Amino acid sequence: MTISDRLGLADRLRALDDRRVQLVTRPRQWWNGLPKPVQWVAFGAFAVLLVLLPILDPPILSTPDSDFPTVLFIVGVYCLAALGLNIVVGLAGLLDLGYVGFYAVGAYSVAVFGSPSSQLATAYPWLVCVPIAIALAMVAGVVLGAPTLRLRGDYLAIVTLGFGEIVRLTALNSGVLGGAAGISDVPAPPGELADGSRLFGVIDAKPYYWLALGLIFVIVAASRNLERSRVGRAWLAIREDEDAAELMGVPTFKFKLWAFAMGAAVGGLAGAVFAGQQGFINPESFIIQLSILFLAAVVVGGAGNRLGVVVGAILVAYLPERFRELAEYRILVFGLALIVMSVFRPQGLLPSRRRAVELAARQDQVEAGVNV
Amino acid sequence: MLLEISDLVVAYGRIQALHGISLTVSEGEVVTLIGANGAGKSTTMRAISGLRPVSRGSIRFDGQDLTHVRADLRVVRGISQAPEGRGIFPGMTVMENLEMGTYARRDRGNFRADLDRVFGLFPRLQERRTQVAGTMSGGEQQMLTIGRALMARPRLLLLDEPSMGLAPKLIQQIFSIIREINTQGTTVLLVEQNAQQALSVADRAYILETGSIVKEGTGRELLGDPAIKEAYLGVA
Ligand SMILES: Nc1ncnc2c1ncn2[C@@H]1O[C@H](COP(=O)(O)OP(=O)(O)OP(=O)(O)O)[C@@H](O)[C@H]1O
Ligand SMILES: [Mg+2]
């Protein structure tokens, strides 16, 4: 008997859930049934709408208490981070509780190498810093993954949780990383407007939003291709049954390490974009709660399903800005959401088809007493 | 000698599950390893496939030392295992599971022929081609693990309790399929608790008791052995 059965609510909730699932799957079937050109036109229109969003500033969506384009940008950064974490958690099935660490490595790379007031004072432009940020985040992923990915399940979660904190504490206590005071004068992306002012300025956040949006499209397309490749197939096999994957000749350790490195790269990119917009970073921007929010975005949205993950990130980042009263309780609300989801709907709001079956199969095994 | 295991010790933490077992499998044979629950049968299979590190002893395959070769490279060398229980990929379809079987192969050219062979042995899998594997019955999943292992074109096929949890009629069928696979040219190492059936199909057999091999002989010899009859065949 599961916890939900014991609560006695299970049946009603399940009926509700079935209806909601239909609400999700019907549009999906309808969409897949449309002819290709229609799909492209609709997609194009939607993309244009997204681009125009900060200009249209629609009253129901707009945020009364904070600058709407800035909110949209932050939502975009969360989407990027969630898409990266989805490679690790959703595709390869590895529980990473310290993802904020890679995000921080990315942000600090831009600050340390780009800011003229950092101790290093190399003052590289943002465009040079971004590849450095991505590379260092990947290195961090490999350094963390190499010893830990031989472990399974809970160990990995605990070690990654520690990693996230170690990165923050290192930043807090290291002079090169600016300590508690942080680093200012972080470079912004390049570009000038016709009047000679900077494209990526401090007042108007719209260009940053468009940058994030563009990167989201790139990452969505890339991870879609990745998922359908031989690597993606190997991740899927590892996630579904690691021993069986090994028996099919999948070098599981190598591919888990790849998932970690790829996820870290996207996290580092998100951090680099974030640092560029902020212009100033300190350790407080990289607290452990951020890892939990990223994970909540992936799990609540639907691990393994890119669209679900993006929706999850929007919920996690946008709702507290739209409804300011929620902001203070945001960790509480999404922490609770994580717990509720794991009991009633572990596959997320917009699940990937495979995930749903995997979880059902695991449930069967648990009930049959098979050790998994 | 295709497979040669000598003095193999495997431990889980400080507990030894295998206390130095030795066994051999020649090209073309069906060899069975029989033992009660917890005797160490699956542990032996996992050690041969490379899922479990070895504390002492050696595993040789086709004359080469495999003891410290990575698991995925053992598949490339020609060892393929159908794991115990429901070792399928539940979220993949039957076809996708079978495709996973060819993952380690460099020659993907004969995919169709291999698929036809597997569908010939298990017509049910052909009917269920597009079904998501996790929703199939236990027996169908068992067939799928065997079919998937065959897609790797192994020289040595390891089967871990293929008859577990199947109806008597299906058990008969599985054993005749094992014979069929063997006559098609694949060497088989078969782990079983179903001693009657396993001994009838096997050329040679080993009896494993709590991590040690206590008896070996031809299938027929052991079928007639009074001690075996009492312990494993349920006749006094
Ligand atoms: N992961 C593990 N950790 C600790 N001990 C284990 C583990 N797997 C197996 N064992 C122990 O090793 C011994 C051999 O187990 P094994 O799975 O090889 O038995 P088996 O012969 O396959 O049994 P069965 O017929 O029930 O499948 C048992 O005592 C078991 O408890
Ligand atoms: Mg076993």
XYZ file of C-alpha atoms and ligand atoms in Angstrom:
640
model
C 0.000 0.000 0.000
C 1.360 3.394 -0.918
C 1.211 6.505 1.221
C -1.397 8.050 -1.042
C -3.688 5.027 -0.590
C -3.413 5.374 3.125
C -4.421 8.989 2.944
C -7.670 7.796 1.382
C -7.576 10.613 -1.121
C -5.864 8.508 -3.728
C -8.843 7.572 -5.852
C -10.229 11.044 -6.150
C -6.840 12.459 -6.902
C -6.191 9.803 -9.470
C -9.446 10.556 -11.262
C -8.517 14.216 -11.245
C -5.078 13.342 -12.486
C -6.413 11.185 -15.308
C -8.468 14.117 -16.499
C -5.434 16.370 -16.315
C -3.303 13.856 -18.197
C -5.881 13.877 -20.963
C -5.691 17.630 -21.016
C -1.985 17.253 -21.648
C -1.947 14.330 -24.039
C -4.861 15.418 -26.225
C -3.238 18.651 -27.369
C -0.028 16.713 -27.940
C -1.807 14.209 -30.193
C -3.621 16.995 -31.942
C -0.341 18.826 -32.516
C 1.424 15.710 -33.820
C -1.496 15.163 -36.181
C -1.072 18.559 -37.863
C 0.745 18.724 -41.211
C 4.404 19.757 -41.028
C 4.043 23.210 -42.704
C 1.216 24.138 -40.324
C 3.421 23.108 -37.410
C 6.232 25.312 -38.663
C 4.007 28.342 -39.155
C 2.453 27.912 -35.715
C 5.873 27.464 -34.158
C 7.167 30.561 -35.936
C 4.228 32.633 -34.725
C 4.801 31.419 -31.188
C 8.507 32.289 -31.406
C 7.675 35.801 -32.631
C 5.239 36.173 -29.745
C 7.978 35.177 -27.307
C 10.359 37.701 -28.824
C 7.749 40.479 -28.598
C 6.680 39.559 -25.073
C 8.646 42.272 -23.204
C 7.479 44.923 -25.687
C 3.831 43.878 -25.618
C 4.009 43.744 -21.825
C 0.545 42.099 -21.563
C -1.208 43.238 -18.372
C -2.112 39.754 -17.073
C 1.447 38.515 -17.485
C 3.242 41.680 -16.538
C 4.807 41.943 -13.106
C 3.558 44.948 -11.144
C 6.375 44.949 -8.559
C 9.436 44.455 -10.728
C 10.687 45.302 -14.187
C 9.006 42.872 -16.584
C 11.907 42.388 -19.041
C 14.256 41.667 -16.116
C 11.842 39.064 -14.785
C 11.632 37.515 -18.227
C 15.418 37.385 -18.377
C 15.677 35.651 -14.987
C 12.997 33.178 -16.079
C 15.121 32.551 -19.179
C 18.204 31.854 -17.062
C 16.219 29.370 -14.989
C 15.045 27.706 -18.194
C 18.640 27.362 -19.374
C 19.772 25.904 -16.061
C 16.796 23.546 -15.935
C 17.483 22.357 -19.488
C 21.076 21.620 -18.495
C 20.064 19.831 -15.324
C 17.542 17.870 -17.368
C 20.415 16.274 -19.294
C 21.779 14.905 -16.030
C 18.558 14.110 -14.170
C 16.037 13.631 -16.958
C 18.084 11.930 -19.653
C 20.786 10.050 -17.768
C 18.768 9.593 -14.566
C 21.486 10.841 -12.199
C 20.323 12.774 -9.166
C 22.391 15.948 -8.908
C 21.605 18.110 -5.879
C 24.506 20.497 -6.350
C 23.827 21.851 -9.793
C 24.142 25.417 -8.527
C 27.877 24.672 -8.248
C 28.286 24.609 -12.029
C 26.148 27.699 -12.395
C 28.469 29.423 -9.904
C 31.608 28.223 -11.699
C 30.244 29.784 -14.889
C 29.346 33.072 -13.233
C 32.634 33.346 -11.347
C 34.652 32.546 -14.464
C 33.157 35.569 -16.198
C 33.688 37.740 -13.125
C 37.268 36.680 -12.402
C 38.538 36.748 -15.984
C 36.360 39.614 -17.167
C 36.243 42.167 -14.397
C 39.030 44.767 -14.341
C 38.612 44.997 -10.573
C 39.152 41.286 -9.876
C 42.560 40.278 -8.502
C 43.411 38.617 -11.776
C 42.457 41.784 -13.667
C 42.797 40.175 -17.069
C 39.611 42.017 -18.043
C 38.805 39.745 -20.984
C 35.638 40.702 -22.843
C 32.452 38.750 -22.112
C 32.649 36.787 -25.365
C 36.070 35.461 -24.405
C 34.942 34.685 -20.872
C 31.974 32.559 -21.948
C 34.004 29.730 -23.512
C 36.281 29.821 -20.468
C 33.207 29.583 -18.234
C 31.829 26.635 -20.168
C 35.175 24.842 -20.205
C 35.789 25.340 -16.485
C 32.260 24.183 -15.648
C 32.855 21.038 -17.716
C 36.156 20.456 -15.940
C 34.333 20.838 -12.624
C 31.766 18.317 -13.854
C 34.438 15.788 -14.739
C 36.386 16.361 -11.522
C 33.225 15.845 -9.484
C 31.939 12.998 -11.631
C 35.057 10.885 -12.032
C 35.228 9.702 -8.428
C 31.495 9.800 -7.659
C 29.787 8.347 -10.709
C 31.021 4.894 -9.791
C 28.732 5.177 -6.810
C 25.019 4.849 -7.259
C 21.837 6.492 -6.078
C 21.953 8.116 -2.676
C 25.718 8.520 -2.523
C 25.744 10.573 -5.684
C 22.984 12.835 -4.358
C 24.889 13.471 -1.120
C 28.235 14.108 -2.762
C 26.759 16.524 -5.294
C 24.893 18.314 -2.512
C 28.243 18.823 -0.808
C 29.835 20.019 -4.024
C 27.331 22.852 -4.390
C 28.140 24.097 -0.914
C 31.890 23.690 -1.364
C 31.844 25.946 -4.416
C 29.954 28.634 -2.520
C 32.177 28.367 0.574
C 35.297 28.493 -1.563
C 34.049 31.692 -3.173
C 33.203 33.089 0.253
C 36.678 32.427 1.640
C 38.920 33.075 -1.305
C 40.443 36.437 -2.122
C 40.750 35.773 -5.832
C 37.016 35.060 -5.912
C 36.218 38.262 -4.067
C 35.192 36.711 -0.746
C 31.946 37.869 0.834
C 32.151 41.234 -0.935
C 32.008 39.576 -4.344
C 33.258 40.943 -7.643
C 31.878 43.970 -9.457
C 32.396 45.374 -12.968
C 31.539 42.020 -14.530
C 31.624 42.577 -18.293
C 28.421 42.588 -20.328
C 27.966 41.066 -23.790
C 29.231 43.256 -26.673
C 27.182 45.438 -29.038
C 26.329 49.099 -29.561
C 23.123 50.861 -30.476
C 22.856 53.468 -33.245
C 23.246 56.291 -30.731
C 26.512 54.839 -29.473
C 25.122 53.546 -26.158
C 25.646 49.953 -25.157
C 23.189 47.330 -26.374
C 23.476 45.344 -23.143
C 23.097 48.199 -20.704
C 21.979 48.409 -17.107
C 18.613 50.010 -17.700
C 17.015 47.983 -20.448
C 16.955 44.212 -19.815
C 15.225 43.361 -23.099
C 18.432 42.512 -25.000
C 19.411 40.141 -22.193
C 16.040 38.447 -22.435
C 16.476 38.018 -26.179
C 19.947 36.608 -25.640
C 18.613 34.089 -23.122
C 15.726 33.228 -25.433
C 18.086 32.586 -28.325
C 20.284 30.377 -26.177
C 17.226 28.449 -24.993
C 16.297 27.671 -28.596
C 19.853 26.520 -29.276
C 19.998 24.313 -26.173
C 16.545 22.852 -26.836
C 17.558 21.941 -30.381
C 20.925 20.567 -29.277
C 19.549 18.448 -26.462
C 16.842 17.165 -28.772
C 19.489 15.959 -31.198
C 21.563 14.587 -28.373
C 18.622 12.622 -27.037
C 18.066 10.972 -30.410
C 21.721 10.118 -30.921
C 23.631 7.031 -29.867
C 24.663 8.889 -26.727
C 21.032 9.626 -25.918
C 20.133 5.983 -26.381
C 22.911 4.999 -23.997
C 21.659 7.505 -21.384
C 18.163 6.153 -21.737
C 19.409 2.599 -21.205
C 21.459 3.638 -18.163
C 18.497 5.440 -16.654
C 16.158 2.516 -17.182
C 18.468 -0.257 -15.992
C 22.128 0.400 -15.459
C 23.143 -3.250 -15.182
C 21.251 -4.181 -18.316
C 22.881 -1.264 -20.134
C 26.278 -2.576 -19.138
C 25.296 -6.039 -20.354
C 24.466 -4.543 -23.761
C 27.987 -3.189 -23.985
C 27.269 0.414 -23.011
C 30.318 1.936 -21.280
C 28.106 3.294 -18.529
C 30.723 5.185 -16.565
C 31.946 7.045 -19.615
C 28.443 8.080 -20.639
C 27.469 9.141 -17.133
C 30.551 11.315 -17.070
C 29.519 12.798 -20.421
C 26.068 13.602 -19.071
C 27.672 15.336 -16.124
C 30.015 17.323 -18.340
C 27.278 18.366 -20.773
C 24.923 19.344 -17.970
C 27.720 21.308 -16.316
C 28.487 23.110 -19.572
C 24.909 24.361 -19.886
C 24.856 25.301 -16.190
C 28.097 27.224 -16.665
C 26.633 29.023 -19.665
C 23.551 29.999 -17.667
C 25.803 31.344 -14.915
C 27.884 33.299 -17.409
C 24.803 34.956 -18.891
C 23.447 35.719 -15.434
C 26.728 37.289 -14.243
C 26.907 39.456 -17.372
C 23.485 40.915 -16.733
C 23.996 41.426 -13.002
C 27.339 43.153 -13.382
C 28.121 42.126 -9.826
C 28.154 38.749 -8.107
C 28.789 37.472 -4.617
C 28.348 34.077 -2.915
C 24.791 34.892 -1.884
C 23.621 34.425 -5.446
C 24.641 30.757 -5.313
C 23.028 29.347 -2.224
C 21.993 25.742 -2.045
C 18.310 26.622 -2.314
C 18.925 27.476 -5.931
C 19.869 23.839 -6.580
C 16.580 22.811 -5.054
C 14.667 25.284 -7.228
C 16.420 24.051 -10.386
C 15.635 20.484 -9.409
C 12.043 21.441 -8.617
C 11.749 22.938 -12.105
C 12.924 19.672 -13.675
C 10.934 17.300 -11.493
C 7.713 19.317 -11.250
C 7.765 20.022 -14.964
C 8.515 16.481 -16.014
C 12.047 15.109 -16.065
C 13.148 13.953 -19.482
C 10.670 16.125 -21.340
C 12.175 19.419 -22.542
C 8.853 21.196 -22.814
C 7.885 20.066 -19.327
C 11.188 21.255 -17.913
C 10.776 24.684 -19.469
C 7.253 24.925 -18.048
C 8.648 23.884 -14.657
C 11.312 26.590 -14.810
C 8.703 29.182 -15.707
C 6.572 28.138 -12.718
C 9.514 28.258 -10.341
C 10.951 31.552 -11.548
C 7.932 33.497 -12.748
C 5.161 32.818 -10.233
C 7.027 34.309 -7.244
C 7.663 37.480 -9.272
C 4.104 37.761 -10.512
C 2.616 37.124 -7.094
C 5.018 38.850 -4.794
C 3.268 37.498 -1.701
C 4.547 34.107 -2.821
C 8.167 35.160 -3.078
C 8.968 34.813 0.596
C 7.535 31.334 0.696
C 9.023 30.239 -2.567
C 11.388 27.623 -1.158
C 8.633 26.309 1.095
C 6.083 26.187 -1.723
C 8.334 24.470 -4.243
C 9.855 22.197 -1.620
C 6.338 21.071 -0.758
C 5.554 20.767 -4.444
C 8.567 18.441 -4.806
C 7.320 16.226 -1.973
C 3.725 16.186 -3.170
C 4.843 15.412 -6.696
C 7.094 12.568 -5.630
C 4.196 10.949 -3.807
C 1.401 11.520 -6.295
C 2.977 12.197 -9.598
C 6.689 11.370 -9.771
C 6.720 11.697 -13.545
C 5.952 15.441 -13.366
C 3.216 17.640 -14.810
C 4.213 17.082 -18.428
C 5.859 13.685 -18.292
C 7.904 12.042 -20.961
C 6.096 8.938 -22.173
C 8.974 6.657 -21.251
C 9.358 8.058 -17.752
C 5.780 7.232 -16.916
C 6.294 3.587 -17.891
C 9.638 3.333 -16.098
C 8.153 4.596 -12.871
C 5.178 2.279 -13.149
C 7.531 -0.661 -13.704
C 9.613 0.324 -10.696
C 6.487 0.583 -8.591
C 5.516 -2.962 -9.629
C 8.912 -4.251 -8.632
C 8.787 -2.519 -5.269
C 5.381 -4.014 -4.613
C 6.587 -7.450 -5.746
C 9.444 -7.101 -3.250
C 12.194 -7.075 -5.842
C 15.191 -5.155 -4.628
C 15.808 -2.223 -6.943
C 38.134 -24.093 -24.208
C 35.835 -21.118 -24.768
C 35.367 -20.115 -21.124
C 37.710 -21.087 -18.344
C 37.121 -19.962 -14.785
C 39.645 -20.901 -12.152
C 39.580 -20.444 -8.417
C 37.139 -17.552 -8.628
C 36.440 -15.617 -5.445
C 33.808 -12.886 -5.429
C 32.772 -10.955 -2.349
C 30.093 -8.439 -1.441
C 31.861 -6.254 1.082
C 33.364 -8.637 3.617
C 31.031 -11.496 2.774
C 32.329 -13.989 0.241
C 29.661 -15.204 -2.151
C 31.962 -17.473 -4.186
C 34.764 -19.337 -2.438
C 37.047 -20.206 -5.324
C 35.017 -21.976 -7.992
C 36.403 -23.423 -11.210
C 34.449 -24.356 -14.288
C 34.879 -24.609 -18.037
C 32.663 -24.323 -21.088
C 33.784 -25.645 -24.474
C 32.729 -24.244 -27.817
C 29.338 -25.631 -28.844
C 28.313 -26.915 -25.433
C 25.321 -26.243 -23.231
C 26.611 -26.171 -19.653
C 24.340 -25.633 -16.696
C 25.038 -24.342 -13.216
C 22.488 -25.559 -10.701
C 21.973 -24.397 -7.153
C 19.456 -23.288 -4.553
C 18.535 -19.695 -3.747
C 21.564 -17.725 -2.691
C 24.064 -20.356 -3.848
C 25.936 -17.777 -5.904
C 24.667 -18.506 -9.411
C 23.861 -14.931 -10.365
C 27.091 -13.783 -8.752
C 28.996 -16.123 -11.053
C 27.153 -14.724 -14.072
C 27.795 -11.156 -12.992
C 31.483 -11.883 -12.572
C 31.700 -13.399 -16.051
C 29.948 -10.365 -17.554
C 32.122 -7.978 -15.593
C 29.383 -6.404 -13.465
C 31.059 -7.655 -10.303
C 34.793 -7.339 -9.597
C 36.751 -10.470 -8.795
C 38.804 -10.740 -5.580
C 40.860 -13.752 -6.613
C 41.147 -16.211 -9.478
C 40.771 -15.680 -13.192
C 38.324 -15.700 -16.059
C 39.654 -16.610 -19.502
C 37.644 -16.369 -22.686
C 38.828 -17.828 -25.935
C 42.356 -18.093 -24.572
C 42.557 -14.478 -23.376
C 42.486 -13.207 -19.840
C 39.253 -11.309 -19.123
C 39.548 -10.917 -15.379
C 40.099 -7.181 -15.441
C 38.529 -6.290 -18.795
C 35.697 -3.746 -18.672
C 32.170 -5.127 -18.927
C 31.305 -3.347 -22.180
C 34.422 -4.734 -23.862
C 33.462 -8.265 -22.879
C 30.289 -7.839 -24.934
C 32.451 -6.837 -27.892
C 34.503 -9.998 -27.378
C 31.349 -12.107 -27.627
C 29.801 -12.605 -24.207
C 26.169 -11.641 -23.815
C 23.930 -12.145 -20.827
C 20.181 -12.330 -20.387
C 19.878 -11.185 -16.775
C 17.688 -12.662 -14.089
C 14.096 -11.461 -13.656
C 12.857 -8.459 -15.557
C 16.098 -7.120 -16.912
C 14.483 -5.354 -19.861
C 14.390 -1.619 -20.525
C 10.810 -0.931 -19.415
C 10.238 2.391 -21.198
C 11.551 1.177 -24.561
C 9.465 -0.734 -27.056
C 10.230 -4.340 -27.925
C 12.020 -3.201 -31.071
C 14.063 -0.609 -29.196
C 15.070 -3.245 -26.662
C 16.214 -5.534 -29.450
C 18.144 -2.665 -31.052
C 19.921 -2.106 -27.748
C 21.136 -5.679 -28.079
C 23.225 -4.638 -31.077
C 24.729 -1.624 -29.291
C 28.236 -3.044 -28.979
C 28.361 -4.479 -32.481
C 30.544 -2.930 -35.113
C 28.751 -4.632 -38.036
C 25.188 -3.394 -38.087
C 24.663 -4.864 -41.559
C 22.983 -8.091 -40.562
C 20.415 -6.497 -38.324
C 17.493 -7.818 -40.376
C 18.807 -11.364 -40.415
C 19.350 -11.364 -36.655
C 15.930 -9.870 -36.086
C 14.377 -12.591 -38.228
C 16.220 -15.211 -36.246
C 14.951 -13.826 -32.918
C 11.406 -13.470 -34.271
C 11.677 -17.041 -35.560
C 12.483 -18.248 -32.053
C 9.961 -15.960 -30.349
C 7.018 -15.201 -32.664
C 5.347 -13.443 -29.730
C 7.985 -10.736 -29.824
C 7.202 -10.057 -33.451
C 3.521 -9.634 -32.644
C 4.420 -7.257 -29.814
C 7.075 -5.321 -31.735
C 5.726 -1.868 -30.936
C 4.562 -2.589 -27.392
C 6.314 -0.779 -24.554
C 8.316 -3.515 -22.857
C 7.373 -2.570 -19.300
C 3.744 -3.373 -20.057
C 4.404 -6.932 -21.239
C 3.752 -10.031 -19.150
C 6.543 -11.578 -17.103
C 6.967 -14.444 -19.569
C 7.100 -12.087 -22.540
C 9.712 -9.983 -20.768
C 11.761 -13.127 -20.166
C 11.619 -13.897 -23.900
C 12.675 -10.363 -24.642
C 15.787 -10.560 -22.446
C 16.868 -13.703 -24.279
C 16.087 -12.251 -27.683
C 17.921 -9.048 -26.842
C 20.998 -10.977 -25.712
C 20.946 -12.902 -29.004
C 20.919 -9.664 -30.999
C 24.507 -9.139 -29.850
C 25.443 -12.300 -31.799
C 27.276 -13.739 -28.834
C 29.710 -16.613 -28.995
C 28.767 -17.364 -25.410
C 25.217 -16.780 -24.225
C 24.690 -16.509 -20.465
C 21.153 -17.242 -19.310
C 20.272 -16.516 -15.679
C 17.176 -18.513 -14.682
C 15.244 -18.113 -17.927
C 12.420 -20.292 -16.594
C 11.862 -18.260 -13.428
C 8.192 -17.581 -12.771
C 6.905 -19.187 -15.960
C 3.984 -21.575 -16.408
C 5.002 -25.239 -16.944
C 4.073 -25.141 -20.604
C 6.145 -22.050 -21.236
C 9.079 -23.598 -19.343
C 9.039 -26.536 -21.779
C 9.027 -24.083 -24.640
C 11.917 -22.003 -23.264
C 14.103 -25.081 -22.866
C 13.430 -26.278 -26.382
C 14.313 -22.785 -27.598
C 17.584 -22.975 -25.671
C 18.354 -26.225 -27.451
C 17.470 -24.586 -30.740
C 19.774 -21.620 -30.050
C 22.556 -24.068 -29.303
C 22.071 -26.064 -32.505
C 22.193 -22.782 -34.417
C 25.769 -22.508 -33.149
C 25.779 -20.529 -29.903
C 27.499 -21.857 -26.806
C 25.281 -21.556 -23.722
C 25.964 -21.286 -20.008
C 22.662 -21.746 -18.239
C 21.902 -20.999 -14.601
C 18.855 -22.798 -13.238
C 16.979 -23.981 -10.205
C 14.807 -26.109 -12.423
C 17.262 -29.032 -12.313
C 15.174 -31.584 -14.187
C 14.825 -29.482 -17.298
C 18.278 -27.966 -17.151
C 20.035 -31.320 -16.769
C 18.072 -32.770 -19.681
C 19.098 -29.992 -22.026
C 22.722 -29.647 -20.853
C 25.791 -31.497 -22.058
C 27.507 -30.955 -18.729
C 26.507 -29.562 -15.362
C 27.942 -28.146 -12.154
C 26.220 -28.134 -8.788
C 26.816 -25.013 -6.721
C 26.190 -24.986 -2.976
C 26.776 -21.835 -0.903
C 29.548 -20.553 -3.084
C 31.383 -23.787 -3.833
C 31.054 -26.336 -6.603
C 30.249 -29.636 -4.975
C 29.697 -31.849 -8.003
C 30.117 -31.938 -11.751
C 29.314 -34.361 -14.514
C 27.330 -34.846 -17.696
C 23.690 -33.907 -17.633
C 22.660 -37.546 -17.782
C 24.995 -38.631 -14.970
C 23.653 -36.013 -12.612
C 20.051 -36.756 -13.549
C 20.661 -40.292 -12.312
C 22.623 -39.305 -9.191
C 20.630 -40.234 -6.062
C 21.963 -37.317 -3.992
C 21.033 -34.858 -6.728
C 17.651 -36.492 -7.071
C 16.999 -35.952 -3.427
C 18.300 -32.405 -3.187
C 17.207 -30.887 -6.487
C 14.685 -33.091 -8.213
C 12.255 -33.465 -5.355
C 12.340 -37.286 -5.289
C 13.488 -39.277 -2.279
N 24.417 -6.822 -3.863
C 24.649 -7.721 -2.876
N 25.104 -7.304 -1.680
C 25.345 -8.186 -0.679
N 25.176 -9.495 -0.802
C 24.729 -9.980 -1.968
C 24.439 -9.111 -3.067
N 24.003 -9.863 -4.107
C 24.031 -11.128 -3.662
N 24.452 -11.217 -2.393
C 24.608 -12.449 -1.596
O 25.464 -13.329 -2.287
C 24.967 -14.673 -2.196
C 24.773 -15.224 -3.606
O 23.750 -14.486 -4.272
P 23.302 -14.791 -5.760
O 22.405 -13.701 -6.204
O 24.501 -15.062 -6.562
O 22.464 -16.127 -5.558
P 21.692 -16.999 -6.645
O 22.299 -18.338 -6.622
O 21.627 -16.311 -7.930
O 20.255 -17.071 -5.973
P 18.796 -17.046 -6.666
O 18.510 -18.404 -7.138
O 17.896 -16.666 -5.527
O 18.821 -16.031 -7.746
C 23.695 -14.588 -1.390
O 24.000 -14.960 -0.072
C 23.294 -13.149 -1.455
O 22.634 -12.761 -0.275
Mg 20.144 -15.494 -9.032
